[in-house]
XYZ file of C-alpha atoms in Angstrom:
672
model
C -29.809 21.777 -75.176
C -29.680 24.531 -77.702
C -25.917 24.980 -77.409
C -25.398 21.143 -77.658
C -27.583 21.284 -80.748
C -25.404 23.992 -82.299
C -22.502 21.886 -81.540
C -23.920 18.807 -83.277
C -24.823 20.840 -86.213
C -21.622 22.522 -86.490
C -20.089 18.828 -86.420
C -22.269 17.453 -88.864
C -21.170 20.398 -91.448
C -17.616 19.519 -90.544
C -18.278 15.882 -91.900
C -19.744 16.941 -95.058
C -17.669 16.357 -98.114
C -18.120 19.843 -99.457
C -17.090 21.421 -96.114
C -13.510 22.773 -95.925
C -11.279 20.474 -94.001
C -9.640 22.259 -91.300
C -9.017 19.534 -88.608
C -9.047 20.366 -85.002
C -9.774 23.790 -85.640
C -13.339 23.097 -86.677
C -13.755 21.084 -83.498
C -12.524 24.210 -81.458
C -15.038 26.626 -83.263
C -17.955 23.823 -82.735
C -17.934 24.658 -79.116
C -19.805 27.772 -78.377
C -18.026 30.902 -76.916
C -20.727 31.272 -74.367
C -20.005 27.568 -73.124
C -16.252 28.463 -72.607
C -17.070 31.661 -70.948
C -19.336 30.152 -68.448
C -16.709 27.490 -67.670
C -13.932 29.883 -67.309
C -15.962 32.144 -65.075
C -16.806 29.261 -62.789
C -13.296 27.820 -62.860
C -14.455 24.703 -64.296
C -12.561 22.694 -66.847
C -13.979 22.222 -70.136
C -12.986 19.124 -72.428
C -14.389 17.734 -75.594
C -13.607 14.358 -76.682
C -14.431 12.181 -79.632
C -16.016 8.744 -79.383
C -12.700 7.146 -79.048
C -11.792 9.475 -76.124
C -9.407 11.503 -77.939
C -9.371 15.229 -76.602
C -10.583 17.588 -79.211
C -10.411 20.705 -77.211
C -9.710 21.744 -73.508
C -9.798 24.992 -71.986
C -7.111 26.894 -69.669
C -8.660 25.563 -66.356
C -8.501 22.142 -67.355
C -4.849 22.247 -68.608
C -3.768 24.064 -65.494
C -5.458 21.262 -63.444
C -3.313 18.821 -65.474
C -0.252 21.019 -65.249
C 0.412 21.180 -68.834
C -0.334 23.386 -71.831
C -3.355 22.892 -73.795
C -1.513 22.075 -77.080
C 0.153 19.262 -74.966
C -3.245 17.807 -74.178
C -5.137 18.288 -77.395
C -5.040 15.212 -79.676
C -4.066 12.793 -76.730
C -6.486 10.250 -75.529
C -7.814 11.097 -71.994
C -6.337 7.655 -70.906
C -2.748 9.158 -71.281
C -3.582 11.572 -68.418
C -5.287 8.941 -66.216
C -3.316 7.486 -63.367
C -1.802 4.158 -64.456
C -3.553 1.653 -62.106
C -6.981 3.012 -62.965
C -6.479 3.208 -66.840
C -7.933 -0.266 -67.605
C -10.939 0.441 -65.509
C -11.357 3.910 -66.992
C -11.130 2.453 -70.656
C -14.054 -0.173 -69.818
C -16.128 2.394 -68.092
C -15.762 4.726 -71.310
C -16.506 1.981 -73.746
C -20.009 1.166 -71.729
C -20.553 5.014 -71.651
C -20.348 5.358 -75.404
C -22.429 2.251 -76.113
C -25.110 3.272 -73.740
C -25.466 6.804 -75.052
C -26.772 7.948 -71.473
C -25.241 10.822 -69.718
C -22.575 9.738 -67.373
C -23.458 12.078 -64.405
C -20.953 12.927 -61.620
C -17.634 10.900 -61.602
C -14.604 11.211 -59.252
C -11.346 10.350 -61.063
C -7.481 10.991 -60.818
C -5.468 12.546 -63.498
C -1.771 11.817 -63.418
C 0.557 15.016 -63.246
C 4.036 15.591 -64.644
C 5.694 15.490 -61.229
C 4.193 12.008 -60.466
C 1.527 13.183 -58.391
C -2.118 13.157 -59.047
C -4.918 15.481 -59.361
C -8.394 14.829 -58.182
C -11.265 15.942 -60.319
C -15.158 15.838 -60.304
C -16.311 15.256 -63.929
C -19.677 16.057 -65.314
C -19.925 14.156 -68.848
C -22.837 14.801 -71.467
C -22.823 12.871 -75.064
C -23.627 14.958 -78.039
C -25.609 12.858 -80.403
C -26.002 12.765 -84.047
C -29.392 12.299 -86.125
C -28.785 8.583 -86.208
C -28.349 8.561 -82.363
C -24.741 7.484 -82.149
C -22.665 9.786 -80.024
C -19.676 11.357 -81.704
C -18.810 13.871 -79.249
C -18.702 14.273 -75.431
C -18.470 17.445 -73.445
C -17.281 17.235 -69.899
C -16.956 19.831 -67.371
C -14.533 19.214 -64.408
C -13.979 20.715 -61.136
C -10.575 20.494 -59.189
C -11.030 18.793 -55.801
C -7.497 17.677 -54.943
C -7.351 19.916 -51.931
C -10.684 18.876 -50.765
C -10.038 15.300 -51.432
C -6.851 15.617 -49.546
C -8.474 16.856 -46.604
C -11.103 14.234 -46.776
C -8.439 11.739 -47.013
C -6.546 13.226 -44.110
C -9.659 13.171 -42.164
C -10.565 9.563 -43.120
C -7.178 8.784 -41.984
C -7.523 10.569 -38.726
C -10.933 8.726 -38.123
C -9.316 5.190 -38.820
C -6.252 6.321 -36.406
C -8.801 7.285 -33.790
C -10.888 4.338 -34.398
C -7.610 2.007 -34.041
C -6.581 3.972 -30.830
C -10.147 3.784 -29.749
C -10.442 0.066 -30.073
C -6.518 -0.997 -29.105
C -6.037 1.366 -26.286
C -5.526 -0.345 -22.779
C -7.260 2.736 -21.101
C -11.068 2.642 -20.990
C -12.847 5.278 -23.006
C -16.400 6.245 -22.776
C -18.128 8.925 -25.205
C -20.936 10.747 -23.979
C -23.827 13.289 -25.230
C -24.416 16.073 -22.662
C -27.941 15.875 -21.664
C -29.241 19.562 -20.624
C -31.982 20.756 -18.504
C -34.496 23.601 -19.565
C -32.057 26.062 -18.517
C -29.444 24.715 -20.796
C -27.015 23.477 -17.941
C -25.564 20.002 -18.131
C -27.846 17.595 -16.092
C -26.569 14.232 -17.162
C -24.543 12.272 -19.460
C -25.556 9.749 -21.995
C -23.159 7.116 -23.229
C -22.800 6.890 -26.988
C -19.767 4.751 -27.431
C -17.607 2.453 -25.317
C -14.157 0.912 -26.195
C -13.301 -2.764 -25.451
C -10.676 -1.659 -22.684
C -13.616 -0.228 -20.579
C -15.810 -3.330 -21.218
C -12.786 -5.167 -19.683
C -12.571 -2.746 -16.795
C -16.307 -2.609 -15.763
C -17.236 -6.314 -16.992
C -20.181 -4.701 -18.796
C -20.500 -5.027 -22.699
C -20.956 -1.888 -24.760
C -24.689 -3.074 -25.755
C -25.528 -2.461 -21.973
C -24.066 0.873 -21.816
C -24.687 2.548 -25.185
C -27.927 4.852 -25.076
C -28.075 4.826 -21.343
C -27.662 7.338 -18.844
C -23.980 7.115 -17.128
C -25.483 6.175 -13.967
C -27.669 3.325 -15.444
C -24.930 2.236 -17.866
C -22.623 1.387 -14.826
C -24.918 0.742 -11.710
C -21.677 0.520 -9.570
C -21.401 1.746 -5.874
C -22.273 5.447 -5.977
C -18.867 7.634 -5.672
C -20.192 10.771 -7.130
C -18.047 10.655 -10.218
C -20.897 11.454 -12.465
C -21.583 14.511 -10.577
C -17.866 15.607 -10.713
C -17.750 15.175 -14.253
C -20.982 17.354 -14.547
C -19.697 20.097 -12.349
C -16.529 20.414 -14.575
C -18.818 20.566 -17.734
C -20.912 23.267 -15.893
C -17.712 25.291 -14.880
C -16.130 24.886 -18.259
C -12.942 23.521 -16.370
C -11.298 20.268 -16.930
C -12.014 17.271 -14.743
C -9.180 15.046 -13.462
C -9.456 12.933 -10.324
C -8.806 9.507 -8.873
C -11.821 7.396 -7.865
C -12.704 3.648 -7.459
C -15.433 4.455 -10.039
C -17.392 1.185 -10.858
C -15.644 -1.018 -8.532
C -14.916 -1.400 -4.689
C -11.313 -3.012 -5.133
C -9.514 -0.958 -7.782
C -8.662 2.702 -8.500
C -8.630 4.675 -11.560
C -7.314 7.963 -13.120
C -10.102 9.661 -14.665
C -9.847 12.642 -17.259
C -12.675 14.341 -19.007
C -12.017 15.933 -22.321
C -14.693 18.107 -24.270
C -15.078 17.005 -27.760
C -17.788 19.623 -28.728
C -20.324 21.787 -26.513
C -22.497 18.735 -26.508
C -20.237 15.783 -26.365
C -17.307 14.734 -24.164
C -15.111 11.708 -23.740
C -14.006 10.103 -20.289
C -10.530 8.467 -20.256
C -10.048 5.834 -17.388
C -6.591 4.541 -16.397
C -6.127 1.605 -14.059
C -3.981 2.918 -11.126
C -4.782 0.306 -8.732
C -0.853 -1.027 -8.757
C 0.306 2.569 -7.954
C -2.040 3.154 -5.518
C -1.153 0.021 -3.437
C 2.311 0.613 -3.995
C 1.669 4.042 -2.435
C -0.324 2.602 0.454
C 2.452 -0.163 1.166
C 4.929 2.726 1.148
C 3.027 4.644 3.730
C 2.480 1.681 5.684
C 6.236 0.938 5.698
C 6.672 4.562 6.865
C 4.151 4.324 9.380
C 5.632 0.831 10.939
C 9.214 2.620 10.689
C 7.833 5.523 12.653
C 5.997 3.416 15.054
C 9.083 1.486 15.612
C 11.209 4.191 16.013
C 8.697 5.662 18.590
C 8.479 2.217 20.323
C 12.326 2.112 20.556
C 12.683 5.555 21.813
C 10.025 5.204 24.529
C 11.648 1.899 25.396
C 14.844 3.327 25.801
C 13.287 6.240 27.850
C 11.063 4.039 29.915
C 13.906 1.507 30.679
C 16.257 4.267 31.647
C 13.915 5.756 33.861
C 13.067 2.383 35.328
C 16.662 1.646 35.991
C 17.675 4.891 37.562
C 14.439 4.875 39.803
C 15.138 1.250 40.770
C 18.643 2.494 42.072
C 16.918 4.974 44.050
C 14.431 2.505 45.293
C 17.078 0.075 46.452
C 18.556 2.819 48.543
C 15.018 3.641 50.331
C 13.883 0.040 50.532
C 17.333 -0.994 51.973
C 17.689 1.559 54.441
C 13.947 1.321 55.528
C 14.495 -2.525 55.883
C 17.627 -2.228 57.924
C 16.087 0.627 60.040
C 12.893 -1.772 60.922
C 15.276 -4.352 61.647
C 17.114 -2.408 64.249
C 13.635 -1.362 66.120
C 12.055 -3.365 68.983
C 9.122 -5.269 67.648
C 6.582 -2.978 69.264
C 8.140 0.532 68.308
C 5.825 2.792 66.872
C 8.232 3.619 64.196
C 7.956 0.247 62.487
C 4.632 1.083 61.167
C 5.943 3.902 59.380
C 8.961 1.948 58.063
C 6.481 -0.667 56.964
C 4.413 1.852 54.953
C 7.686 3.076 53.343
C 8.793 -0.589 52.381
C 5.262 -1.218 50.985
C 5.129 1.930 48.751
C 8.738 1.201 47.558
C 7.659 -2.451 46.418
C 4.791 -0.799 44.702
C 7.034 1.754 42.884
C 9.193 -1.241 42.058
C 6.310 -3.147 40.516
C 5.564 -0.034 38.386
C 9.406 0.019 37.329
C 9.219 -3.562 36.552
C 6.089 -2.871 33.990
C 8.395 -0.271 32.478
C 11.078 -2.657 31.919
C 8.472 -5.097 30.500
C 7.658 -2.652 27.899
C 11.180 -1.780 27.072
C 11.768 -5.680 26.553
C 14.331 -5.289 29.383
C 12.069 -7.695 31.821
C 13.641 -10.559 33.328
C 12.855 -13.817 31.261
C 13.382 -17.433 32.262
C 13.299 -19.467 29.204
C 11.388 -22.663 28.990
C 9.077 -24.624 26.535
C 5.633 -24.756 27.841
C 2.039 -25.300 26.929
C -0.359 -22.059 26.869
C -3.532 -24.162 27.546
C -1.815 -25.568 30.517
C -0.767 -22.038 31.724
C -4.266 -20.814 31.208
C -5.882 -23.812 32.973
C -3.363 -23.310 35.758
C -4.377 -19.602 36.178
C -8.220 -20.112 35.911
C -9.028 -19.560 39.468
C -6.689 -16.307 39.318
C -8.588 -15.365 36.224
C -12.145 -16.083 37.643
C -11.583 -14.218 40.938
C -10.141 -11.085 39.119
C -13.509 -10.504 37.424
C -16.601 -8.866 38.685
C -19.672 -10.718 38.995
C -21.319 -9.113 35.931
C -18.787 -10.667 33.371
C -18.911 -14.189 32.363
C -15.647 -15.932 31.191
C -15.831 -18.428 28.311
C -12.923 -20.598 27.185
C -12.363 -22.208 24.046
C -8.852 -23.916 24.067
C -7.273 -25.737 21.144
C -6.362 -29.351 22.295
C -3.852 -29.845 19.646
C -2.058 -26.481 20.544
C 1.899 -26.603 20.081
C 4.250 -25.384 22.778
C 5.726 -21.914 22.834
C 9.148 -21.037 24.158
C 9.580 -18.128 26.799
C 8.823 -17.167 30.142
C 5.578 -18.543 31.636
C 5.323 -16.078 34.324
C 5.767 -12.914 31.815
C 3.161 -14.581 29.430
C 0.925 -15.133 32.347
C 1.207 -11.300 33.440
C 0.324 -10.403 29.583
C -2.714 -12.580 29.747
C -3.891 -11.112 33.045
C -3.454 -7.735 32.026
C -5.622 -8.428 28.718
C -8.328 -10.137 30.833
C -8.340 -7.294 33.347
C -8.410 -4.525 30.305
C -11.457 -6.461 28.913
C -13.407 -6.528 32.178
C -12.789 -2.725 32.603
C -13.921 -2.137 29.167
C -17.195 -3.902 29.879
C -17.861 -1.696 32.853
C -20.752 -2.233 35.125
C -22.979 -3.593 32.488
C -23.358 -7.329 31.920
C -20.876 -8.937 29.393
C -18.809 -11.600 28.394
C -15.047 -12.020 27.946
C -14.025 -14.915 25.762
C -10.525 -16.306 25.804
C -9.386 -18.948 23.004
C -6.245 -20.443 21.616
C -5.541 -21.650 18.129
C -2.747 -21.891 15.753
C -1.783 -19.958 12.546
C 0.664 -20.381 9.845
C 1.968 -17.080 8.350
C 3.198 -17.919 4.813
C 4.580 -14.418 3.989
C 5.739 -11.648 6.241
C 2.341 -10.502 8.334
C 1.804 -6.992 9.267
C -0.137 -7.613 12.558
C -1.137 -4.212 13.287
C -0.216 -1.197 15.571
C 1.137 -3.654 18.245
C 3.581 -5.114 15.713
C 5.894 -2.349 14.011
C 7.891 -5.098 12.344
C 6.107 -7.755 10.156
C 6.207 -11.157 11.791
C 8.344 -13.648 9.918
C 6.933 -16.769 8.121
C 6.432 -19.845 10.564
C 3.886 -21.435 12.915
C 2.221 -19.185 15.617
C 0.181 -19.838 18.650
C -2.520 -17.423 19.059
C -4.099 -16.345 22.320
C -7.246 -14.391 21.807
C -9.207 -12.116 24.189
C -12.643 -10.925 23.089
C -14.875 -8.586 25.116
C -18.316 -7.157 24.650
C -17.390 -3.838 26.077
C -17.497 -0.139 24.796
C -14.734 -0.735 21.932
C -11.914 1.662 21.189
C -12.382 4.577 18.797
C -10.237 4.276 15.481
C -8.295 7.216 16.398
C -6.940 5.766 19.551
C -5.783 2.340 18.225
C -2.486 3.683 17.388
C -1.969 5.160 20.978
C -3.069 2.221 23.111
C 0.275 0.676 23.535
C 2.124 4.225 24.347
C 3.095 4.393 27.950
C 1.005 6.241 30.370
C -1.783 6.394 27.728
C -5.145 5.419 29.078
C -8.747 6.008 28.496
C -9.694 5.673 32.236
C -8.993 8.418 34.639
C -7.744 5.957 37.273
C -5.573 3.792 34.745
C -1.750 4.400 34.859
C -1.346 3.427 31.204
C 1.205 0.479 31.633
C -0.990 -2.530 31.041
C -0.958 -2.674 27.376
C 2.565 -1.368 26.818
C 3.903 -4.027 29.176
C 1.904 -6.648 27.210
C 3.503 -5.325 23.883
C 7.018 -5.705 25.490
C 6.365 -8.935 26.924
C 5.194 -10.221 23.341
C 7.825 -8.413 21.567
C 10.479 -10.116 23.775
C 9.053 -13.490 22.814
C 9.232 -12.786 19.131
C 5.648 -12.525 18.747
C 2.986 -9.621 17.863
C -0.223 -8.301 18.883
C -3.196 -7.956 16.728
C -6.118 -5.788 17.571
C -9.674 -5.511 16.196
C -12.229 -3.171 17.747
C -15.735 -1.507 16.988
C -17.039 1.340 19.080
C -20.153 -0.141 20.882
C -19.615 -3.868 20.038
C -16.278 -4.648 21.674
C -12.698 -5.452 21.031
C -10.431 -8.635 20.295
C -6.792 -8.763 21.224
C -4.635 -11.546 19.817
C -1.166 -12.576 21.000
C 0.719 -14.432 18.365
C 3.628 -16.181 19.862
C 6.183 -18.564 17.673
C 5.293 -22.061 18.003
C 8.051 -24.603 18.811
C 8.642 -28.314 18.856
C 9.142 -29.859 22.256
C 12.703 -30.226 23.243
C 14.602 -31.862 25.546
C 15.143 -30.064 28.939
C 18.597 -28.506 29.249
C 20.870 -29.636 31.899
C 21.251 -27.020 34.659
C 24.637 -26.160 35.818
C 25.833 -27.703 39.036
C 24.862 -25.319 41.637
C 22.429 -27.114 43.880
C 24.822 -27.543 46.818
C 26.650 -24.755 48.624
C 29.702 -23.562 46.805
C 31.754 -23.177 50.027
C 31.721 -24.959 53.347
C 33.553 -21.876 55.163
C 30.972 -19.409 56.128
C 33.680 -16.737 56.966
C 34.502 -16.653 53.157
C 33.892 -12.856 51.826
C 31.192 -11.888 49.697
C 32.248 -9.926 46.495
C 29.819 -7.335 45.441
C 29.797 -5.702 42.097
C 27.480 -2.704 41.842
C 28.344 0.608 39.922
C 25.831 2.772 41.853
C 27.464 4.106 45.051
C 24.327 4.196 47.208
C 22.907 1.058 46.075
C 26.389 -0.430 46.843
C 26.497 0.837 50.228
C 22.939 -0.415 50.903
C 23.988 -4.053 49.741
C 27.205 -3.890 51.721
C 25.092 -3.058 54.977
C 22.550 -5.700 54.087
C 25.115 -8.251 53.632
C 26.650 -7.259 57.049
C 23.670 -7.742 58.833
C 23.253 -11.225 57.399
C 26.274 -12.128 59.041
C 28.637 -12.181 56.060
C 31.902 -10.053 55.317
C 31.296 -8.077 52.194
C 33.838 -6.662 49.762
C 32.536 -4.257 46.988
C 33.796 -3.271 43.685
C 32.516 -0.365 41.623
C 33.580 -1.768 38.170
C 33.979 -5.190 36.519
C 37.663 -4.496 35.773
C 38.492 -3.812 39.352
C 36.887 -7.083 40.444
C 38.655 -9.159 37.661
C 41.855 -7.898 38.645
C 41.382 -8.762 42.284
C 41.079 -12.404 41.301
C 44.218 -14.016 41.535
C 45.336 -17.837 42.077
C 44.561 -18.862 45.507
C 41.971 -16.194 46.397
C 39.182 -17.456 48.583
C 35.644 -16.049 47.772
C 32.394 -17.305 49.162
C 30.240 -15.827 46.408
C 29.569 -13.157 43.943
C 26.656 -10.655 44.238
C 26.538 -9.153 40.747
C 24.409 -6.183 39.476
C 22.894 -6.551 36.187
C 23.900 -3.150 35.425
C 27.679 -4.376 35.098
C 26.994 -7.179 32.685
C 26.949 -5.431 29.193
C 28.989 -6.265 27.221
C 29.454 -10.087 26.944
C 27.198 -10.968 29.956
C 27.429 -14.695 29.584
C 31.169 -14.734 29.358
C 31.823 -12.665 32.422
C 29.349 -14.823 34.735
C 30.812 -17.994 33.351
C 34.193 -17.106 34.166
C 33.154 -15.675 37.732
C 31.395 -19.056 38.265
C 34.445 -21.071 37.914
C 35.573 -19.362 41.151
C 32.407 -19.104 43.425
C 28.526 -18.981 43.118
C 26.789 -16.095 41.735
C 23.608 -14.234 42.943
C 22.479 -12.011 40.250
C 20.577 -8.855 41.078
C 17.975 -7.491 38.648
C 17.346 -8.262 35.032
C 20.371 -8.254 32.349
C 20.181 -6.090 29.400
C 19.921 -9.271 27.278
C 18.185 -12.652 27.972
C 20.380 -15.223 29.549
C 20.337 -18.890 28.644
C 19.530 -19.864 32.231
C 22.732 -21.473 33.658
C 25.002 -18.372 34.453
C 23.618 -17.563 37.737
C 22.979 -19.823 41.105
C 20.220 -17.534 42.413
C 18.562 -14.432 40.656
C 16.920 -11.752 42.658
C 14.629 -8.834 41.519
C 15.695 -5.407 41.881
C 15.159 -3.841 44.322
C 14.891 -6.182 47.271
C 14.888 -6.364 51.125
C 17.148 -7.965 53.721
C 15.077 -11.036 53.942
C 15.524 -11.824 49.981
C 19.173 -11.367 50.196
C 19.597 -13.446 53.266
C 17.730 -16.355 51.763
C 19.905 -16.245 48.667
C 22.999 -16.221 50.717
C 21.863 -19.016 52.442
C 21.031 -20.758 49.419
C 24.829 -20.567 48.154
C 26.724 -20.430 51.355
C 24.540 -22.224 54.056
C 22.956 -20.470 57.060
C 25.511 -18.699 59.605
C 26.354 -20.826 62.623
C 25.224 -18.405 65.299
C 23.963 -14.946 65.447
C 26.748 -12.385 65.805
C 27.510 -8.658 65.158
C 27.938 -7.533 61.700
C 31.356 -8.054 60.308
C 33.283 -5.219 58.976
C 33.398 -4.918 55.172
C 36.788 -5.673 53.403
C 38.449 -2.697 51.544
C 36.765 -1.769 48.418
C 38.747 -1.750 45.211
């Protein structure tokens, strides 16, 4: 106060009439030198104003802060250097300050600079009082805080931007304090903030999370995500992983960011859509690979079955012919019977392979699956062991299906047999049921249906057993040919079922749990009843002259020779052709033909057209299964391949009539 008293005394002397009038110089001299030196040393601006706010003196620090010379400042009102938008408020505050006579204390204000920018200053003002108490001088110390204010403003802007981002981002964000154990290691995480996006993702408001440990804030299914975050904090490395986190039906991308040694933030991005798309792509690739595998195996199985059938035809035909030439009690007949029996069993295996390849013989008709099951109830009952009970639940309103009843019956029998074998020697139950199912969008039926089933109505046949179940790792193999979980199994039952169902435009669905049993569902397209198609006229023998030749079309030489010999032993006159072109070229106007024996191997391409053209000339006996299903009216008689003499003799008798008398075998006509 001594310095201020000196300033007051000097100013009072300045006001006396006998004092020399020196103007501003007296004011400058009124400020003690010690005060000026102290302000300069502290890099503080010093300014002295009168009661009207006119600047009487300022030091170099203040002038530098304002970007002006001291002479350009002195004599001006401090309002001249105040930023324009604050002048009115500053003037009012200054008037109140002068009127109150109290110290102003600390004030932060902005000064306008010549370049249009502004300087921030921290101002400490003290009034200097005269004897009558009226303030007539104000001494102010100023400190330039422009840089610190700029940093503060930048920090405030960053905080606002962060707060806006924190609140508006679609990614969930949680901020945690790191809870450390006695050894200083990260032991847990305590939530300190949660943004609205995370509230929406988790369905839990911030009030239930803030202040709680992470595991308490989100008591979701334990997936170990908290421990993974702690492990990353303990190791000092980043944490980035994908996890269901708080739910069981959604996936999230999780990133941990360290904000300080004791604070971190977790960023959560919903990636459920990407994960599902990736899963769908993998499923599509798996289906494509499964389909490719099935097609490859089908071609292989079909090719093997076809070639093996040709060999069996030679074996079976030769054995049957040899047996026919032996006397009834000849000891060699027993050996030939064994050969014929073994050949028939091998033929049955080939038929199953053809079923798997989708090349089995189909007779198309509309039929009721319920009626089919009721018709085979006795067969199912006797095929089951005594320890297995069979329950049936059939939907009485079941629509019709279109296909081959015998093939569907074989598929049902295979499934029931497999169910009984899965139960084994323990007591168990097999439940068969029928129902309908409407598929709205393409349905992925599972490993038994590589291609999704198209939308539509389906008849469902279901077989459920209480057996041992199928391990998950085997589900994708059970439809592979020759794959079997039983030592005595051939591994053709389920592949044949798959081939039959696929040839009917359906699919197979499988559910199984080890120790609880399995459920197989066959889905077959439902159809409305249609009028029965009129069969082609072939009920009467096509020729009355039993001496008309039988034309044979078979590309395999050994099979062709066997058929020729069998036809001869039937009392017919054969003429054989190796290729369809040879046979067609031999048909001329006026030619007499008793019937055609056509091998299904010669029908591709244009099977229907070929058979219809041949049928205009003579009846047709079709041997084997064509590569593509026929409509049903192209052949008069169809024989399985291979066959024995009696089968072909019955077929020839059906289309030509029985021979008049037994006679020696006629000679074959010249082959083309």
